[in-house]
Tab-separated table of C-alpha atoms in Angstrom:
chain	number	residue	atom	x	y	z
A	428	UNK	CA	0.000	0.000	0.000
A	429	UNK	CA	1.593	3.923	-1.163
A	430	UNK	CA	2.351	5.362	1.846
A	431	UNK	CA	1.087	8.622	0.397
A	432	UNK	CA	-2.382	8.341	0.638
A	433	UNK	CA	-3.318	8.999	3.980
A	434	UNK	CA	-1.933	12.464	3.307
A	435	UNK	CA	-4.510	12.963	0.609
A	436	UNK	CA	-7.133	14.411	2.984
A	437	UNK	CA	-4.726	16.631	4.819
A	438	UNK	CA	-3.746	17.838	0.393
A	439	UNK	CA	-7.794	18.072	0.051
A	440	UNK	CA	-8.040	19.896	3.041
A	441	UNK	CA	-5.004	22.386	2.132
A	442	UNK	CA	-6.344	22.610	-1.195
A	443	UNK	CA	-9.906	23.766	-0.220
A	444	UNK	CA	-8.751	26.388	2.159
A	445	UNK	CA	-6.577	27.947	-1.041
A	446	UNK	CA	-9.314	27.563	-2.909
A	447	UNK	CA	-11.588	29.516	-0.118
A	448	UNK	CA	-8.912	32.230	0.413
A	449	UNK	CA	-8.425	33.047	-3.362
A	450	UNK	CA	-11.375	31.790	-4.852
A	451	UNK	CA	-14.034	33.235	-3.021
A	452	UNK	CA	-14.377	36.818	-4.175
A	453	UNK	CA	-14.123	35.563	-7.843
A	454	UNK	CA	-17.410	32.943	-7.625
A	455	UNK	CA	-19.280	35.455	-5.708
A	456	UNK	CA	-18.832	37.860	-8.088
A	457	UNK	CA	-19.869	35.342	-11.435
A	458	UNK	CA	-22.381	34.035	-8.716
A	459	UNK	CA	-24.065	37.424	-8.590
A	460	UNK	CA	-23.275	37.911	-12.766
A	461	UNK	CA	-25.181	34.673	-13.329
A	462	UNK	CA	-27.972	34.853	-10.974
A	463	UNK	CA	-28.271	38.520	-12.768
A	464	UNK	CA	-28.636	36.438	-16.085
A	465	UNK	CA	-30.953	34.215	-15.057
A	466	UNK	CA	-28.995	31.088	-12.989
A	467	UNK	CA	-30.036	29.272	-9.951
A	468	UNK	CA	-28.644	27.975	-6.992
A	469	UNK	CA	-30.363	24.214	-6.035
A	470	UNK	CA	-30.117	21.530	-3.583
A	471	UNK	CA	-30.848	18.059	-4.903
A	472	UNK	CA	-31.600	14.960	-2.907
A	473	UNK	CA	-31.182	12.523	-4.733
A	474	UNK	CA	-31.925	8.455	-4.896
A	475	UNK	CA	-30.102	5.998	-6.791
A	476	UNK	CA	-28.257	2.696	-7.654
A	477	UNK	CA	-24.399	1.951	-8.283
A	478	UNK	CA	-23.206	-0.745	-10.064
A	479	UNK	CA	-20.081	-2.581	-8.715
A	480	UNK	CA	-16.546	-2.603	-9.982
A	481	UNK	CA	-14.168	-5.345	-9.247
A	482	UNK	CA	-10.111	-6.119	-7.972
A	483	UNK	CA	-7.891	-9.032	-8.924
A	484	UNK	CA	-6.604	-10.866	-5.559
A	485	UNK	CA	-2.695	-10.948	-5.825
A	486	UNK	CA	-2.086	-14.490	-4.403
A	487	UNK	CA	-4.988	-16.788	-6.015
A	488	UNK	CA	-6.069	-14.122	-9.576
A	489	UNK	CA	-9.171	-14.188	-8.479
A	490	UNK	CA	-11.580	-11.258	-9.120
A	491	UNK	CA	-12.601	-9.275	-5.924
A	492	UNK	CA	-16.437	-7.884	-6.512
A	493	UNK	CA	-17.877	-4.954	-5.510
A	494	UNK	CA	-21.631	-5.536	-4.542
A	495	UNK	CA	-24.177	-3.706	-6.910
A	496	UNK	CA	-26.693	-2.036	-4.237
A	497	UNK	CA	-29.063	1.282	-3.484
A	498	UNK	CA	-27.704	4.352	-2.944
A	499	UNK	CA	-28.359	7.744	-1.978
A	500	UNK	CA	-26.588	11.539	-2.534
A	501	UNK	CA	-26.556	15.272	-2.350
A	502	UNK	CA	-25.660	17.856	-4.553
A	503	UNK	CA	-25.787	21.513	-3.783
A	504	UNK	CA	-25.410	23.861	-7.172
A	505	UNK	CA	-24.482	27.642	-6.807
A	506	UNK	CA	-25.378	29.869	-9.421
A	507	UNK	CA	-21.929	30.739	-11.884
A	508	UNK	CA	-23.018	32.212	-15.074
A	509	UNK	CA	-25.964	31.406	-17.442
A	510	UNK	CA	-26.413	27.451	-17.887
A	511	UNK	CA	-23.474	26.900	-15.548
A	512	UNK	CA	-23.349	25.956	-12.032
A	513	UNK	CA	-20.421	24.975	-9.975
A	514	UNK	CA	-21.518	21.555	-7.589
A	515	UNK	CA	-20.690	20.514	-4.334
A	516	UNK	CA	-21.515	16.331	-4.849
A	517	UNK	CA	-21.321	13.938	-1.836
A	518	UNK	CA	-22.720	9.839	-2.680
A	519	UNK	CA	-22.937	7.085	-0.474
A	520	UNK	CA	-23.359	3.144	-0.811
A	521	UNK	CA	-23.310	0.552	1.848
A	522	UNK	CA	-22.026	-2.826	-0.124
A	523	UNK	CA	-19.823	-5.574	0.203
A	524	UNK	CA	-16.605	-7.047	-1.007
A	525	UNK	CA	-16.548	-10.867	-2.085
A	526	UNK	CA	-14.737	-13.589	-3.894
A	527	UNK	CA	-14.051	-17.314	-4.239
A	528	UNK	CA	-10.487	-16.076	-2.690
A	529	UNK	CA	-12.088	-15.151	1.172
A	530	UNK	CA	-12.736	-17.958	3.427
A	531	UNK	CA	-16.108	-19.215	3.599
A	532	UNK	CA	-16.560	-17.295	7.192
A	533	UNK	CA	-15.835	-14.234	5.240
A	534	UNK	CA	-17.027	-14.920	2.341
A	535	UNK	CA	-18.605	-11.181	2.023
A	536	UNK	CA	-17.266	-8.071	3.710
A	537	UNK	CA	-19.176	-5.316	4.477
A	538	UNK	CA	-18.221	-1.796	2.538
A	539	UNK	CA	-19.265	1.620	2.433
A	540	UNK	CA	-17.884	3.603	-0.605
A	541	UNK	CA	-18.447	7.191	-0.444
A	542	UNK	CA	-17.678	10.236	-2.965
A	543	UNK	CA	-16.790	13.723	-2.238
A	544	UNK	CA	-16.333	15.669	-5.293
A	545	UNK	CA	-16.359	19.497	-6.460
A	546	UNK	CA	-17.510	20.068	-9.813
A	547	UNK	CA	-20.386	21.504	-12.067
A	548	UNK	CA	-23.054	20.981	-14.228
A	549	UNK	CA	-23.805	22.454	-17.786
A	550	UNK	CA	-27.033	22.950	-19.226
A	551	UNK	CA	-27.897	22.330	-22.842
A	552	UNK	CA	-30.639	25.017	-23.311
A	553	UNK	CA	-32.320	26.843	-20.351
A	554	UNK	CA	-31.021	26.758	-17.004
A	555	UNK	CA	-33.069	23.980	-14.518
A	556	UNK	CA	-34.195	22.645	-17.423
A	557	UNK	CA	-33.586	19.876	-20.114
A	558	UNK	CA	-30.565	18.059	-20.787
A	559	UNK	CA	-27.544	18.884	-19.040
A	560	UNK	CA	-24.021	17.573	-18.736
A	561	UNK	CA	-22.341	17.286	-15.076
A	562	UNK	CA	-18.861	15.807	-13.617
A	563	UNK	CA	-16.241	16.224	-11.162
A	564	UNK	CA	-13.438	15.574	-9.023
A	565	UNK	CA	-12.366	14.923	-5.489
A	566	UNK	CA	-11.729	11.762	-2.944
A	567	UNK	CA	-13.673	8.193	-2.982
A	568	UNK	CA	-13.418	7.201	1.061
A	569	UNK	CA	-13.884	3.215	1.513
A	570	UNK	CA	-14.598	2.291	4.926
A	571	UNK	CA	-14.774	-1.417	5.583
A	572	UNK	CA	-16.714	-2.478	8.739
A	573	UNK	CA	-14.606	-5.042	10.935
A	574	UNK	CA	-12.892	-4.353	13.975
A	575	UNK	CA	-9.699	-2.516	13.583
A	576	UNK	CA	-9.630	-1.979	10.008
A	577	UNK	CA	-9.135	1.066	8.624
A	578	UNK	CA	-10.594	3.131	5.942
A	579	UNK	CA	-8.964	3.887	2.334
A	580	UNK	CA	-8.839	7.082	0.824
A	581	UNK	CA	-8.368	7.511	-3.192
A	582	UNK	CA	-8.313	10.179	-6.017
A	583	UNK	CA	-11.302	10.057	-8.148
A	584	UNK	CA	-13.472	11.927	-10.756
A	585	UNK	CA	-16.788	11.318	-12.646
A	586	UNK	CA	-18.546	12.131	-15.322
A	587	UNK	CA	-22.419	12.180	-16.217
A	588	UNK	CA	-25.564	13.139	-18.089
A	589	UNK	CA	-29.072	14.419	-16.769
A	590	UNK	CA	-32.112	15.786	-17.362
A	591	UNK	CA	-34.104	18.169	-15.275
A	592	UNK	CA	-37.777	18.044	-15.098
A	593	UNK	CA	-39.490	21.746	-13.786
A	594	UNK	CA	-42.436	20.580	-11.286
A	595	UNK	CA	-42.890	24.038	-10.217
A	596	UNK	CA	-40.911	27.699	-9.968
A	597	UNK	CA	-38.998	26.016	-7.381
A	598	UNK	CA	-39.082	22.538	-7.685
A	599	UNK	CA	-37.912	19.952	-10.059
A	600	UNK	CA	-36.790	16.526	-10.970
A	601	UNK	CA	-33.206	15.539	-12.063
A	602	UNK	CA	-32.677	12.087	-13.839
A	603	UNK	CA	-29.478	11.223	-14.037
A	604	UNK	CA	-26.505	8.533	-15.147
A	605	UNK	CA	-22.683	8.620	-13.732
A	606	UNK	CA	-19.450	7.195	-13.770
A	607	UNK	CA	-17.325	6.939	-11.229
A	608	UNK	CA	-12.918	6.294	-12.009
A	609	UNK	CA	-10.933	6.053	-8.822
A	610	UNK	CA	-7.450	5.956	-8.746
A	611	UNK	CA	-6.184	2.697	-6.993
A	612	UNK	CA	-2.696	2.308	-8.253
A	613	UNK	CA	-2.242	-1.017	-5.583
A	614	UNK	CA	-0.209	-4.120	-5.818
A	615	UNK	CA	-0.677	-4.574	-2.141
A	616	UNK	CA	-2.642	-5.015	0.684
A	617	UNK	CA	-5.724	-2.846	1.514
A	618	UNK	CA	-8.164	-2.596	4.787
A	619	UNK	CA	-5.319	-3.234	7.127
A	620	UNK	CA	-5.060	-3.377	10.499
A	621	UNK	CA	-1.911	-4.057	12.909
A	622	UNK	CA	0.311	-4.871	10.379
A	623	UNK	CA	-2.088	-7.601	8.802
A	624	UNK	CA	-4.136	-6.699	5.268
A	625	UNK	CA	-7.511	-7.725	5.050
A	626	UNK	CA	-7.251	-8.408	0.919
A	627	UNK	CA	-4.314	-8.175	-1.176
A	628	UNK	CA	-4.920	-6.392	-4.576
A	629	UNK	CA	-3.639	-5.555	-8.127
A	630	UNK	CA	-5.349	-2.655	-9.875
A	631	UNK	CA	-5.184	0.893	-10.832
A	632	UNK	CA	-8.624	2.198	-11.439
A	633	UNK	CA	-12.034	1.083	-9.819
A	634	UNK	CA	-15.172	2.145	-11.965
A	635	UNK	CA	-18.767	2.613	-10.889
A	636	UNK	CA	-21.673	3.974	-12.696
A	637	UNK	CA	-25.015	4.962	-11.374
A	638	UNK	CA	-28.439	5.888	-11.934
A	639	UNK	CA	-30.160	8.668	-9.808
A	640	UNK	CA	-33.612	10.257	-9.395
A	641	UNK	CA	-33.530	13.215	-7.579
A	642	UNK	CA	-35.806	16.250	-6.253
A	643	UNK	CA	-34.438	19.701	-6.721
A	644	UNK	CA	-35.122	22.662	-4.496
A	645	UNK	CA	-34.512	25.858	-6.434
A	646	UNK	CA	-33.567	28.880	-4.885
């Protein structure tokens, strides 16, 4: 396992607060410029389901499957210029990890993959409404549960398209499919936990895609 990713959220974290300190007076003025032209801010809850990726255990060559299940986000979109919002995207799943490689006790291991990402969205015509085009990039967290073991933190970006539905002034409807590349870059152990790894993997990218429905406050 690269010893240089647990510094990644202590980078994100460094990286934000430049971000804050220099970027600040810039969005608030485009914020104010787009809102002028017509833009909204929006917060979207959203409900969904990711499909699994998969790892190749080191010793045996066996794949290592990521569990297709529900999950759930939330996006908040501030207002940057006409069409064009810049996103603040957090998504959650609760899964597993299995393969013909774990012992039949542990056949499965419970997973929760979560993405925090910083991004936008781009719409085709009118803004909160039709067809729109939306990514970003930021940190996928996996946090196995077991006791001890410890959580992962990787690079990551994604990549979708949506459409928005208008219900009302201030409410709509956002359909919407993503995918998900995070950086793994491992030949070795991952999930460990005093000196022991849980799995031992080769890889370099994990990739997810999912479908969403959600409800958008306009404001």
């Amino acid at each position: 396992m690269d010893a240089s990713f647990p510094r990644i959220p202590r980078l994100l974290r460094a990286a934000a607060l430049f971000a804050l300190v220099t970027g600040v007076p810039g969005l608030a003025q485009a914020q104010t410029l787009g809102r002028a032209a017509g833009s909204e801010n929006g917060i979207t809850l959203y409900g969904g389901y990711r499909a699994g990726g998969n790892f190749t255990e080191t010793t045996t060559g066996q794949d290592v499957r990521v569990g297709s299940f529900a999950s759930f986000a939330l996006a908040v979109d501030i207002a940057l210029e006409p069409r064009k919002q810049v996103q603040l995207f957090y998504s959650r799943q609760k899964t597993d990890l299995s393969s013909g490689a774990f012992l039949v006790s542990t056949s499965s291991i419970p997973l929760t993959i979560e993405y925090y990402h910083i991004g936008g969205t781009a719409f085709f015509e009118t803004m909160s409404s039709g067809p729109y085009v939306v990514g970003g990039i930021g940190a996928t967290v996996f946090r196995p549960s077991g006791p001890g073991l410890t959580s992962e933190t990787k690079p990551s970006m994604n990549l979708g398209l949506g459409y928005m539905l208008p219900l009302a002034h201030n409410l709509g409807v956002r359909f919407e499919a993503r995918g998900y590349a995070t950086l793994i870059d491992s030949t070795g152990g991952m999930f460990c936990s005093n000196n022991s790894c849980l799995i031992s993997i080769k890889g370099t990218t994990l990739y997810q895609a999912e479908a969403l429905v959600g409800l958008t406050g306009r404001f």
